[in-house]
Each structure stands twice: as C-alpha cells, then as structure tokens.
Amino acid sequence: MNITLKQLHVFMTITQEKTLTTAAEKLFLSKPAVSMALAELEKQLGHKLFERTNNRLLINEMGKALLPLADEQLERSKAITSLFDNHNFQGKLRIGSSNTVGNHLLPALLAQFRDIKNHQDQLICIDNSTTIGDKLKEYELDIGLVEALLVDKKLHIERWIKDEMVVVAHPEHPLTNKKSITVEDLNHQHWILREQGSGTRDFFITHIGQHLTDLDITFELTTTEAIINCCAAGLGVSCMSRTAARHALQDKRLCTLPIDIDMSRDLYLVWHKDKYQSPILKEFIEYSRQWNLPF
C-alpha cells in the first residue's frame, strides 16, 4: 500500500468542501484529478470513504475513522518541512472565534503572540460558537476561542478567562431611574438579541430569558455593533459583554441596568480531541492560557 500525502490532502479537502467541484477549485486541480486521487485512495484502503448523495460527498464511518490520522500525517509533513526553515514555528494556524472574542479580544491576543513568537501565518474565522465548534469537528480549524460551553464528545474544552455580561439600554430608558433591577422588571421589554447558536444568546436565555413570563424578542441580529446601534437608537434593551459594549458605554450612547443577578461567565479554549497538535498550535494554546485581558 502506497498512500500519498496528495491523496490525504484530497481526502481532507473533499471532507470539508463536500463536492468534487469545490474541492478541485480549492486544490487548484482538475475535477478528474481529484476524483482519480480519491478513487485510488479508496481502492488502496479497500473501503469507500464517502456516501454519494445528490452530487455531494458525505463522509461515512470509515472516512471518519481516517480523518484524524490523515490530519496528523499532513500536519507532521508540515513539521518536517519547517525543520529546514530558518524560522521557528512554521505552518498556518487556523483560529476560530465567536463574535465577542473575535472582535474584541483576539486582535490584542494575536498581535502580542505575533510579536513575541515571530509567527505571522494565521487564518481567522469569526462566527457564532456553534459554527466554530462544527468547523473544529470537521478539522477546518485548529483551535477555537468561544463564549458558549460546547458539550460534545469530540471536543476538548477548557475554561479560559472570565467575562462580565451587562444589560444595556438607551440612557433615557425608563428602567435607568431604578437603583436596582429585578428579572421581573425585564418583562415586557423589547429585547434585541444575537442569533441562536451565539454564546451571548445562550447566556441571556439561561440567566434571564427563561425566567421571563413575557419575552418579547424584537430583533435577532448577527453582530454586536448592530445591536449596540439599535439600543442606542432607543429600539430596545439587550444583554452583551461589557467588553463589547465598553466604547458605547464610555461615549454614553448606552448605559447599564443594575440587575441583581450574577452576570459573570467563562470564555473557553476548544479543539478537537483527536487533533494533532503541531508545535505552533501547542505554543498558541500555552500562550493563550497565560494571557491576561489588556483592559
């Protein structure tokens, strides 16, 4: 049996792209070349790796068994190449991040990491926590920094740093006149929230939303900045990270409502349990573990 790195690369790309056409485009190969590489790999293994459904290739159980091994072999081949490079820690680092972390924490973390470790080759994907988890399971990303606790047997997740959540509103909102806000006070409000799958949305539902007898979700938006602007325009109230809202609070476009419940939460580092950790990935994990908020 003579399995090549090219065959494994084709296999990994088809797994991620789901069709031969898009895999070929990503690999800069012809569609017949990609099809031939996959066919030869399946022939050598004696097993089909995908189920063919409506021109899509969906990985089967044999393919899933090969996935972590193929990923490791490809990462090790990159490590071999880097041994003969003049710089340490070579290879692309694919980082996934939920919106709050990606927009407000990751830039500072990554700037410091680049400066200290002299590593400049990173890919960043910012999406909600659930989507980041899905991409980690498909080996499309190396590590995730997320707001939601992703409970999945395929994923390793560990507490990273603390974050404080706040309920925000326009400074002239009627509730700003109260010295203390109860959950009952938040009934009958027009809520402007993140979409389902967001860690911020999950926090709101768990700590506030499920206790409201009349939950009015006026808007569901996919960016925190849009929510801030809607709240600043007096369209409703929201729940978000103080870190994300800090500039709007400083500019007095928003104010916080003093609610009498614990509004702290954990942020998480997460990666696939079977993911091979290249030297640069190990270095980034360790650096992230000891990193402190810059504000």
PDB file of C-alpha atoms in Angstrom:
ATOM      1  CA  MET A   1       0.000   0.000   0.000  1.00  0.00           C
ATOM      2  CA  ASN A   2       1.418   3.381  -1.033  1.00  0.00           C
ATOM      3  CA  ILE A   3      -0.820   6.146   0.286  1.00  0.00           C
ATOM      4  CA  THR A   4       0.459   9.584  -0.680  1.00  0.00           C
ATOM      5  CA  LEU A   5       0.191  12.935   1.034  1.00  0.00           C
ATOM      6  CA  LYS A   6      -1.594  14.218  -2.062  1.00  0.00           C
ATOM      7  CA  GLN A   7      -4.314  11.581  -1.631  1.00  0.00           C
ATOM      8  CA  LEU A   8      -4.728  12.511   2.033  1.00  0.00           C
ATOM      9  CA  HIS A   9      -4.860  16.205   1.148  1.00  0.00           C
ATOM     10  CA  VAL A  10      -7.565  15.497  -1.426  1.00  0.00           C
ATOM     11  CA  PHE A  11      -9.476  13.416   1.118  1.00  0.00           C
ATOM     12  CA  MET A  12      -9.335  16.184   3.757  1.00  0.00           C
ATOM     13  CA  THR A  13     -10.412  18.838   1.263  1.00  0.00           C
ATOM     14  CA  ILE A  14     -13.377  16.795  -0.004  1.00  0.00           C
ATOM     15  CA  THR A  15     -14.420  16.221   3.609  1.00  0.00           C
ATOM     16  CA  GLN A  16     -14.538  19.978   4.160  1.00  0.00           C
ATOM     17  CA  GLU A  17     -15.965  21.081   0.797  1.00  0.00           C
ATOM     18  CA  LYS A  18     -18.493  18.230   0.301  1.00  0.00           C
ATOM     19  CA  THR A  19     -18.243  18.215  -3.519  1.00  0.00           C
ATOM     20  CA  LEU A  20     -15.551  17.308  -6.047  1.00  0.00           C
ATOM     21  CA  THR A  21     -16.037  20.582  -7.883  1.00  0.00           C
ATOM     22  CA  THR A  22     -15.384  22.871  -4.909  1.00  0.00           C
ATOM     23  CA  ALA A  23     -12.580  20.618  -3.657  1.00  0.00           C
ATOM     24  CA  ALA A  24     -10.898  20.825  -7.056  1.00  0.00           C
ATOM     25  CA  GLU A  25     -11.191  24.624  -7.041  1.00  0.00           C
ATOM     26  CA  LYS A  26      -9.648  24.858  -3.588  1.00  0.00           C
ATOM     27  CA  LEU A  27      -6.803  22.499  -4.524  1.00  0.00           C
ATOM     28  CA  PHE A  28      -6.201  24.166  -7.919  1.00  0.00           C
ATOM     29  CA  LEU A  29      -6.629  20.770  -9.574  1.00  0.00           C
ATOM     30  CA  SER A  30      -8.972  19.494 -12.251  1.00  0.00           C
ATOM     31  CA  LYS A  31     -12.097  17.685 -11.137  1.00  0.00           C
ATOM     32  CA  PRO A  32     -10.978  14.419 -12.840  1.00  0.00           C
ATOM     33  CA  ALA A  33      -7.628  14.605 -10.990  1.00  0.00           C
ATOM     34  CA  VAL A  34      -9.393  14.967  -7.636  1.00  0.00           C
ATOM     35  CA  SER A  35     -11.801  12.139  -8.482  1.00  0.00           C
ATOM     36  CA  MET A  36      -8.915   9.891  -9.530  1.00  0.00           C
ATOM     37  CA  ALA A  37      -6.940  10.605  -6.339  1.00  0.00           C
ATOM     38  CA  LEU A  38      -9.955   9.744  -4.187  1.00  0.00           C
ATOM     39  CA  ALA A  39     -10.723   6.600  -6.172  1.00  0.00           C
ATOM     40  CA  GLU A  40      -7.119   5.399  -5.847  1.00  0.00           C
ATOM     41  CA  LEU A  41      -7.128   6.053  -2.095  1.00  0.00           C
ATOM     42  CA  GLU A  42     -10.390   4.127  -1.642  1.00  0.00           C
ATOM     43  CA  LYS A  43      -9.033   1.301  -3.786  1.00  0.00           C
ATOM     44  CA  GLN A  44      -5.868   1.043  -1.714  1.00  0.00           C
ATOM     45  CA  LEU A  45      -7.821   1.065   1.548  1.00  0.00           C
ATOM     46  CA  GLY A  46     -10.455  -1.347   0.245  1.00  0.00           C
ATOM     47  CA  HIS A  47     -13.261   0.841   1.602  1.00  0.00           C
ATOM     48  CA  LYS A  48     -15.447   3.689   0.430  1.00  0.00           C
ATOM     49  CA  LEU A  49     -14.884   6.839   2.448  1.00  0.00           C
ATOM     50  CA  PHE A  50     -17.930   8.856   1.356  1.00  0.00           C
ATOM     51  CA  GLU A  51     -21.605   8.353   0.614  1.00  0.00           C
ATOM     52  CA  ARG A  52     -22.649   9.883  -2.710  1.00  0.00           C
ATOM     53  CA  THR A  53     -25.923  11.855  -2.355  1.00  0.00           C
ATOM     54  CA  ASN A  54     -27.200  14.390  -4.906  1.00  0.00           C
ATOM     55  CA  ASN A  55     -23.711  15.226  -6.184  1.00  0.00           C
ATOM     56  CA  ARG A  56     -22.489  15.699  -2.603  1.00  0.00           C
ATOM     57  CA  LEU A  57     -19.933  13.534  -0.859  1.00  0.00           C
ATOM     58  CA  LEU A  58     -20.804  12.922   2.788  1.00  0.00           C
ATOM     59  CA  ILE A  59     -18.125  11.282   4.886  1.00  0.00           C
ATOM     60  CA  ASN A  60     -19.068   7.813   6.195  1.00  0.00           C
ATOM     61  CA  GLU A  61     -17.876   5.933   9.279  1.00  0.00           C
ATOM     62  CA  MET A  62     -14.717   4.637   7.569  1.00  0.00           C
ATOM     63  CA  GLY A  63     -13.927   8.157   6.432  1.00  0.00           C
ATOM     64  CA  LYS A  64     -14.442   9.496   9.953  1.00  0.00           C
ATOM     65  CA  ALA A  65     -12.009   6.882  11.255  1.00  0.00           C
ATOM     66  CA  LEU A  66      -9.394   8.049   8.738  1.00  0.00           C
ATOM     67  CA  LEU A  67      -9.942  11.781   9.372  1.00  0.00           C
ATOM     68  CA  PRO A  68      -7.762  12.316  12.499  1.00  0.00           C
ATOM     69  CA  LEU A  69      -4.986  10.110  11.083  1.00  0.00           C
ATOM     70  CA  ALA A  70      -4.958  11.983   7.776  1.00  0.00           C
ATOM     71  CA  ASP A  71      -4.905  15.321   9.578  1.00  0.00           C
ATOM     72  CA  GLU A  72      -1.970  14.189  11.718  1.00  0.00           C
ATOM     73  CA  GLN A  73       0.039  12.966   8.731  1.00  0.00           C
ATOM     74  CA  LEU A  74      -0.449  16.248   6.890  1.00  0.00           C
ATOM     75  CA  GLU A  75       0.490  18.291   9.952  1.00  0.00           C
ATOM     76  CA  ARG A  76       3.599  16.162  10.528  1.00  0.00           C
ATOM     77  CA  SER A  77       4.651  16.664   6.924  1.00  0.00           C
ATOM     78  CA  LYS A  78       4.477  20.423   7.514  1.00  0.00           C
ATOM     79  CA  ALA A  79       6.587  19.993  10.668  1.00  0.00           C
ATOM     80  CA  ILE A  80       9.241  18.119   8.665  1.00  0.00           C
ATOM     81  CA  THR A  81       9.379  20.952   6.151  1.00  0.00           C
ATOM     82  CA  SER A  82       9.721  23.534   8.941  1.00  0.00           C
ATOM     83  CA  LEU A  83      12.815  21.750  10.316  1.00  0.00           C
ATOM     84  CA  PHE A  84      14.756  23.120   7.378  1.00  0.00           C
ATOM     85  CA  ASP A  85      13.363  26.617   7.565  1.00  0.00           C
ATOM     86  CA  ASN A  86      15.299  29.495   9.095  1.00  0.00           C
ATOM     87  CA  HIS A  87      12.366  30.449  11.325  1.00  0.00           C
ATOM     88  CA  ASN A  88      10.752  28.593  14.194  1.00  0.00           C
ATOM     89  CA  PHE A  89       7.086  27.629  14.429  1.00  0.00           C
ATOM     90  CA  GLN A  90       6.199  27.449  10.765  1.00  0.00           C
ATOM     91  CA  GLY A  91       2.813  26.491   9.372  1.00  0.00           C
ATOM     92  CA  LYS A  92      -0.576  28.166   9.171  1.00  0.00           C
ATOM     93  CA  LEU A  93      -2.538  28.442  12.406  1.00  0.00           C
ATOM     94  CA  ARG A  94      -6.307  28.311  11.787  1.00  0.00           C
ATOM     95  CA  ILE A  95      -8.105  30.100  14.611  1.00  0.00           C
ATOM     96  CA  GLY A  96     -11.875  30.161  15.055  1.00  0.00           C
ATOM     97  CA  SER A  97     -13.518  32.661  17.338  1.00  0.00           C
ATOM     98  CA  SER A  98     -17.012  33.606  18.420  1.00  0.00           C
ATOM     99  CA  ASN A  99     -18.035  37.185  17.677  1.00  0.00           C
ATOM    100  CA  THR A 100     -17.355  38.890  21.006  1.00  0.00           C
ATOM    101  CA  VAL A 101     -13.980  37.227  21.432  1.00  0.00           C
ATOM    102  CA  GLY A 102     -13.044  37.619  17.773  1.00  0.00           C
ATOM    103  CA  ASN A 103     -13.931  41.293  17.544  1.00  0.00           C
ATOM    104  CA  HIS A 104     -12.726  42.499  20.939  1.00  0.00           C
ATOM    105  CA  LEU A 105     -10.129  40.107  22.426  1.00  0.00           C
ATOM    106  CA  LEU A 106      -8.488  38.092  19.653  1.00  0.00           C
ATOM    107  CA  PRO A 107      -6.883  41.099  17.886  1.00  0.00           C
ATOM    108  CA  ALA A 108      -4.943  42.055  21.041  1.00  0.00           C
ATOM    109  CA  LEU A 109      -4.050  38.433  21.817  1.00  0.00           C
ATOM    110  CA  LEU A 110      -2.875  37.753  18.274  1.00  0.00           C
ATOM    111  CA  ALA A 111      -0.867  40.984  17.991  1.00  0.00           C
ATOM    112  CA  GLN A 112       1.066  40.111  21.138  1.00  0.00           C
ATOM    113  CA  PHE A 113       1.522  36.490  20.066  1.00  0.00           C
ATOM    114  CA  ARG A 114       2.885  37.560  16.671  1.00  0.00           C
ATOM    115  CA  ASP A 115       5.311  40.000  18.262  1.00  0.00           C
ATOM    116  CA  ILE A 116       6.639  37.571  20.877  1.00  0.00           C
ATOM    117  CA  LYS A 117       6.683  34.343  18.841  1.00  0.00           C
ATOM    118  CA  ASN A 118       7.509  35.859  15.435  1.00  0.00           C
ATOM    119  CA  HIS A 119       4.760  33.862  13.746  1.00  0.00           C
ATOM    120  CA  GLN A 120       2.771  35.720  11.102  1.00  0.00           C
ATOM    121  CA  ASP A 121       0.800  32.985   9.316  1.00  0.00           C
ATOM    122  CA  GLN A 122      -2.719  32.800  10.780  1.00  0.00           C
ATOM    123  CA  LEU A 123      -6.198  32.353   9.374  1.00  0.00           C
ATOM    124  CA  ILE A 124      -9.087  33.765  11.413  1.00  0.00           C
ATOM    125  CA  CYS A 125     -12.707  32.652  11.189  1.00  0.00           C
ATOM    126  CA  ILE A 126     -15.256  34.644  13.218  1.00  0.00           C
ATOM    127  CA  ASP A 127     -18.729  33.153  13.643  1.00  0.00           C
ATOM    128  CA  ASN A 128     -21.055  32.086  16.434  1.00  0.00           C
ATOM    129  CA  SER A 129     -19.836  29.477  18.921  1.00  0.00           C
ATOM    130  CA  THR A 130     -21.867  26.606  17.477  1.00  0.00           C
ATOM    131  CA  THR A 131     -20.496  27.129  13.973  1.00  0.00           C
ATOM    132  CA  ILE A 132     -16.937  27.318  15.294  1.00  0.00           C
ATOM    133  CA  GLY A 133     -17.499  24.002  17.077  1.00  0.00           C
ATOM    134  CA  ASP A 134     -18.774  22.423  13.854  1.00  0.00           C
ATOM    135  CA  LYS A 135     -15.712  23.615  11.951  1.00  0.00           C
ATOM    136  CA  LEU A 136     -13.409  22.191  14.618  1.00  0.00           C
ATOM    137  CA  LYS A 137     -15.119  18.805  14.332  1.00  0.00           C
ATOM    138  CA  GLU A 138     -14.582  18.873  10.554  1.00  0.00           C
ATOM    139  CA  TYR A 139     -10.875  19.728  11.026  1.00  0.00           C
ATOM    140  CA  GLU A 140     -11.391  23.025   9.227  1.00  0.00           C
ATOM    141  CA  LEU A 141      -9.946  24.898  12.231  1.00  0.00           C
ATOM    142  CA  ASP A 142      -7.145  24.129  14.684  1.00  0.00           C
ATOM    143  CA  ILE A 143      -8.458  25.903  17.782  1.00  0.00           C
ATOM    144  CA  GLY A 144     -11.495  27.890  18.877  1.00  0.00           C
ATOM    145  CA  LEU A 145     -11.908  30.733  21.386  1.00  0.00           C
ATOM    146  CA  VAL A 146     -15.606  30.841  22.185  1.00  0.00           C
ATOM    147  CA  GLU A 147     -18.261  32.109  24.567  1.00  0.00           C
ATOM    148  CA  ALA A 148     -20.532  29.052  24.722  1.00  0.00           C
ATOM    149  CA  LEU A 149     -19.841  25.803  26.568  1.00  0.00           C
ATOM    150  CA  LEU A 150     -19.752  23.370  23.633  1.00  0.00           C
ATOM    151  CA  VAL A 151     -20.666  19.995  25.063  1.00  0.00           C
ATOM    152  CA  ASP A 152     -19.524  17.427  22.504  1.00  0.00           C
ATOM    153  CA  LYS A 153     -17.615  14.183  22.980  1.00  0.00           C
ATOM    154  CA  LYS A 154     -15.352  15.050  20.043  1.00  0.00           C
ATOM    155  CA  LEU A 155     -14.199  18.352  21.527  1.00  0.00           C
ATOM    156  CA  HIS A 156     -11.805  19.242  24.333  1.00  0.00           C
ATOM    157  CA  ILE A 157     -12.950  22.403  26.086  1.00  0.00           C
ATOM    158  CA  GLU A 158     -11.362  24.247  28.995  1.00  0.00           C
ATOM    159  CA  ARG A 159     -12.141  27.442  30.856  1.00  0.00           C
ATOM    160  CA  TRP A 160     -10.044  30.328  29.606  1.00  0.00           C
ATOM    161  CA  ILE A 161     -10.820  33.761  31.075  1.00  0.00           C
ATOM    162  CA  LYS A 162     -13.743  35.459  32.820  1.00  0.00           C
ATOM    163  CA  ASP A 163     -16.095  37.853  31.099  1.00  0.00           C
ATOM    164  CA  GLU A 164     -18.781  40.127  32.555  1.00  0.00           C
ATOM    165  CA  MET A 165     -22.173  40.434  30.919  1.00  0.00           C
ATOM    166  CA  VAL A 166     -24.401  43.509  31.233  1.00  0.00           C
ATOM    167  CA  VAL A 167     -27.933  44.529  30.351  1.00  0.00           C
ATOM    168  CA  VAL A 168     -27.753  47.738  28.313  1.00  0.00           C
ATOM    169  CA  ALA A 169     -30.267  50.350  27.243  1.00  0.00           C
ATOM    170  CA  HIS A 170     -30.531  53.908  25.968  1.00  0.00           C
ATOM    171  CA  PRO A 171     -29.588  56.375  28.764  1.00  0.00           C
ATOM    172  CA  GLU A 172     -33.172  57.737  28.823  1.00  0.00           C
ATOM    173  CA  HIS A 173     -34.820  54.304  29.094  1.00  0.00           C
ATOM    174  CA  PRO A 174     -37.395  54.262  31.975  1.00  0.00           C
ATOM    175  CA  LEU A 175     -35.540  51.498  33.839  1.00  0.00           C
ATOM    176  CA  THR A 176     -32.447  53.693  34.226  1.00  0.00           C
ATOM    177  CA  ASN A 177     -34.280  55.548  37.005  1.00  0.00           C
ATOM    178  CA  LYS A 178     -34.316  52.435  39.207  1.00  0.00           C
ATOM    179  CA  LYS A 179     -31.450  51.771  41.619  1.00  0.00           C
ATOM    180  CA  SER A 180     -31.806  48.007  41.260  1.00  0.00           C
ATOM    181  CA  ILE A 181     -33.381  45.911  38.519  1.00  0.00           C
ATOM    182  CA  THR A 182     -35.030  42.542  39.106  1.00  0.00           C
ATOM    183  CA  VAL A 183     -35.753  39.908  36.494  1.00  0.00           C
ATOM    184  CA  GLU A 184     -39.443  40.819  36.806  1.00  0.00           C
ATOM    185  CA  ASP A 185     -38.617  44.376  35.730  1.00  0.00           C
ATOM    186  CA  LEU A 186     -37.305  42.970  32.461  1.00  0.00           C
ATOM    187  CA  ASN A 187     -40.667  41.542  31.421  1.00  0.00           C
ATOM    188  CA  HIS A 188     -42.491  43.398  28.633  1.00  0.00           C
ATOM    189  CA  GLN A 189     -39.228  44.905  27.336  1.00  0.00           C
ATOM    190  CA  HIS A 190     -38.255  44.929  23.669  1.00  0.00           C
ATOM    191  CA  TRP A 191     -35.221  42.661  23.538  1.00  0.00           C
ATOM    192  CA  ILE A 192     -32.601  42.917  20.798  1.00  0.00           C
ATOM    193  CA  LEU A 193     -30.547  39.732  20.820  1.00  0.00           C
ATOM    194  CA  ARG A 194     -27.926  37.741  18.972  1.00  0.00           C
ATOM    195  CA  GLU A 195     -28.990  34.760  16.848  1.00  0.00           C
ATOM    196  CA  GLN A 196     -29.402  31.213  18.136  1.00  0.00           C
ATOM    197  CA  GLY A 197     -26.045  29.437  18.384  1.00  0.00           C
ATOM    198  CA  SER A 198     -24.387  32.505  19.875  1.00  0.00           C
ATOM    199  CA  GLY A 199     -22.785  32.187  23.321  1.00  0.00           C
ATOM    200  CA  THR A 200     -24.182  35.603  24.252  1.00  0.00           C
ATOM    201  CA  ARG A 201     -27.683  34.425  23.312  1.00  0.00           C
ATOM    202  CA  ASP A 202     -27.211  31.221  25.353  1.00  0.00           C
ATOM    203  CA  PHE A 203     -26.142  33.263  28.396  1.00  0.00           C
ATOM    204  CA  PHE A 204     -29.186  35.511  28.124  1.00  0.00           C
ATOM    205  CA  ILE A 205     -31.635  32.613  27.833  1.00  0.00           C
ATOM    206  CA  THR A 206     -30.076  30.719  30.760  1.00  0.00           C
ATOM    207  CA  HIS A 207     -29.731  33.654  33.173  1.00  0.00           C
ATOM    208  CA  ILE A 208     -32.603  35.938  32.177  1.00  0.00           C
ATOM    209  CA  GLY A 209     -34.795  34.804  29.298  1.00  0.00           C
ATOM    210  CA  GLN A 210     -36.044  31.545  30.778  1.00  0.00           C
ATOM    211  CA  HIS A 211     -37.247  33.427  33.876  1.00  0.00           C
ATOM    212  CA  LEU A 212     -39.347  35.935  31.933  1.00  0.00           C
ATOM    213  CA  THR A 213     -43.053  35.277  31.592  1.00  0.00           C
ATOM    214  CA  ASP A 214     -43.347  37.691  28.661  1.00  0.00           C
ATOM    215  CA  LEU A 215     -40.229  37.585  26.477  1.00  0.00           C
ATOM    216  CA  ASP A 216     -40.506  39.937  23.501  1.00  0.00           C
ATOM    217  CA  ILE A 217     -37.607  39.446  21.080  1.00  0.00           C
ATOM    218  CA  THR A 218     -37.967  42.414  18.760  1.00  0.00           C
ATOM    219  CA  PHE A 219     -34.825  41.797  16.663  1.00  0.00           C
ATOM    220  CA  GLU A 220     -32.329  38.977  16.211  1.00  0.00           C
ATOM    221  CA  LEU A 221     -29.059  40.344  14.800  1.00  0.00           C
ATOM    222  CA  THR A 222     -25.770  38.659  13.957  1.00  0.00           C
ATOM    223  CA  THR A 223     -23.405  41.459  15.007  1.00  0.00           C
ATOM    224  CA  THR A 224     -22.942  43.143  18.361  1.00  0.00           C
ATOM    225  CA  GLU A 225     -22.336  46.508  16.718  1.00  0.00           C
ATOM    226  CA  ALA A 226     -25.784  46.394  15.097  1.00  0.00           C
ATOM    227  CA  ILE A 227     -27.345  45.571  18.465  1.00  0.00           C
ATOM    228  CA  ILE A 228     -25.485  48.454  20.111  1.00  0.00           C
ATOM    229  CA  ASN A 229     -26.725  50.891  17.467  1.00  0.00           C
ATOM    230  CA  CYS A 230     -30.321  49.676  17.808  1.00  0.00           C
ATOM    231  CA  CYS A 231     -30.234  50.032  21.590  1.00  0.00           C
ATOM    232  CA  ALA A 232     -28.590  53.464  21.297  1.00  0.00           C
ATOM    233  CA  ALA A 233     -31.456  54.473  18.993  1.00  0.00           C
ATOM    234  CA  GLY A 234     -33.955  53.524  21.706  1.00  0.00           C
ATOM    235  CA  LEU A 235     -35.337  50.453  19.949  1.00  0.00           C
ATOM    236  CA  GLY A 236     -34.944  48.139  22.937  1.00  0.00           C
ATOM    237  CA  VAL A 237     -32.636  46.619  25.520  1.00  0.00           C
ATOM    238  CA  SER A 238     -30.020  43.909  25.183  1.00  0.00           C
ATOM    239  CA  CYS A 239     -27.633  41.624  27.043  1.00  0.00           C
ATOM    240  CA  MET A 240     -23.999  41.603  25.944  1.00  0.00           C
ATOM    241  CA  SER A 241     -20.408  41.502  27.091  1.00  0.00           C
ATOM    242  CA  ARG A 242     -19.211  44.612  28.910  1.00  0.00           C
ATOM    243  CA  THR A 243     -16.044  44.312  26.840  1.00  0.00           C
ATOM    244  CA  ALA A 244     -18.063  44.538  23.625  1.00  0.00           C
ATOM    245  CA  ALA A 245     -20.127  47.469  24.919  1.00  0.00           C
ATOM    246  CA  ARG A 246     -17.295  49.392  26.571  1.00  0.00           C
ATOM    247  CA  HIS A 247     -16.870  52.099  23.898  1.00  0.00           C
ATOM    248  CA  ALA A 248     -20.620  52.769  23.690  1.00  0.00           C
ATOM    249  CA  LEU A 249     -20.747  52.967  27.497  1.00  0.00           C
ATOM    250  CA  GLN A 250     -17.779  55.354  27.589  1.00  0.00           C
ATOM    251  CA  ASP A 251     -19.429  57.545  24.934  1.00  0.00           C
ATOM    252  CA  LYS A 252     -22.698  57.423  26.934  1.00  0.00           C
ATOM    253  CA  ARG A 253     -24.619  56.098  23.958  1.00  0.00           C
ATOM    254  CA  LEU A 254     -25.645  53.247  26.260  1.00  0.00           C
ATOM    255  CA  CYS A 255     -25.897  52.695  29.981  1.00  0.00           C
ATOM    256  CA  THR A 256     -26.058  49.518  32.049  1.00  0.00           C
ATOM    257  CA  LEU A 257     -29.088  48.469  34.076  1.00  0.00           C
ATOM    258  CA  PRO A 258     -28.074  47.329  37.596  1.00  0.00           C
ATOM    259  CA  ILE A 259     -29.630  43.861  37.641  1.00  0.00           C
ATOM    260  CA  ASP A 260     -29.404  41.844  40.856  1.00  0.00           C
ATOM    261  CA  ILE A 261     -28.071  38.548  39.460  1.00  0.00           C
ATOM    262  CA  ASP A 262     -24.600  37.142  38.814  1.00  0.00           C
ATOM    263  CA  MET A 263     -23.639  38.247  35.294  1.00  0.00           C
ATOM    264  CA  SER A 264     -20.166  36.692  35.052  1.00  0.00           C
ATOM    265  CA  ARG A 265     -19.374  33.958  32.551  1.00  0.00           C
ATOM    266  CA  ASP A 266     -16.448  31.880  31.340  1.00  0.00           C
ATOM    267  CA  LEU A 267     -14.857  32.056  27.927  1.00  0.00           C
ATOM    268  CA  TYR A 268     -13.368  28.835  26.555  1.00  0.00           C
ATOM    269  CA  LEU A 269     -10.497  27.362  24.591  1.00  0.00           C
ATOM    270  CA  VAL A 270     -11.650  24.407  22.494  1.00  0.00           C
ATOM    271  CA  TRP A 271     -10.133  21.974  19.998  1.00  0.00           C
ATOM    272  CA  HIS A 272     -10.799  18.517  18.564  1.00  0.00           C
ATOM    273  CA  LYS A 273      -9.717  15.787  20.975  1.00  0.00           C
ATOM    274  CA  ASP A 274      -8.055  13.839  18.153  1.00  0.00           C
ATOM    275  CA  LYS A 275      -6.444  16.874  16.540  1.00  0.00           C
ATOM    276  CA  TYR A 276      -2.671  16.528  16.096  1.00  0.00           C
ATOM    277  CA  GLN A 277      -1.067  19.485  17.850  1.00  0.00           C
ATOM    278  CA  SER A 278       1.708  20.931  15.751  1.00  0.00           C
ATOM    279  CA  PRO A 279       4.452  22.906  17.535  1.00  0.00           C
ATOM    280  CA  ILE A 280       2.831  26.217  16.641  1.00  0.00           C
ATOM    281  CA  LEU A 281      -0.591  25.065  17.844  1.00  0.00           C
ATOM    282  CA  LYS A 282       0.883  23.920  21.177  1.00  0.00           C
ATOM    283  CA  GLU A 283       2.647  27.262  21.502  1.00  0.00           C
ATOM    284  CA  PHE A 284      -0.552  29.210  20.841  1.00  0.00           C
ATOM    285  CA  ILE A 285      -2.530  27.138  23.355  1.00  0.00           C
ATOM    286  CA  GLU A 286       0.056  27.718  26.077  1.00  0.00           C
ATOM    287  CA  TYR A 287       0.315  31.419  25.277  1.00  0.00           C
ATOM    288  CA  SER A 288      -3.477  31.812  25.370  1.00  0.00           C
ATOM    289  CA  ARG A 289      -3.680  30.050  28.744  1.00  0.00           C
ATOM    290  CA  GLN A 290      -1.427  32.599  30.415  1.00  0.00           C
ATOM    291  CA  TRP A 291      -2.733  35.663  28.549  1.00  0.00           C
ATOM    292  CA  ASN A 292      -4.486  38.412  30.518  1.00  0.00           C
ATOM    293  CA  LEU A 293      -7.055  40.943  29.367  1.00  0.00           C
ATOM    294  CA  PRO A 294      -5.354  44.218  28.313  1.00  0.00           C
ATOM    295  CA  PHE A 295      -8.211  46.367  29.715  1.00  0.00           C
TER     296      PHE A 295
END
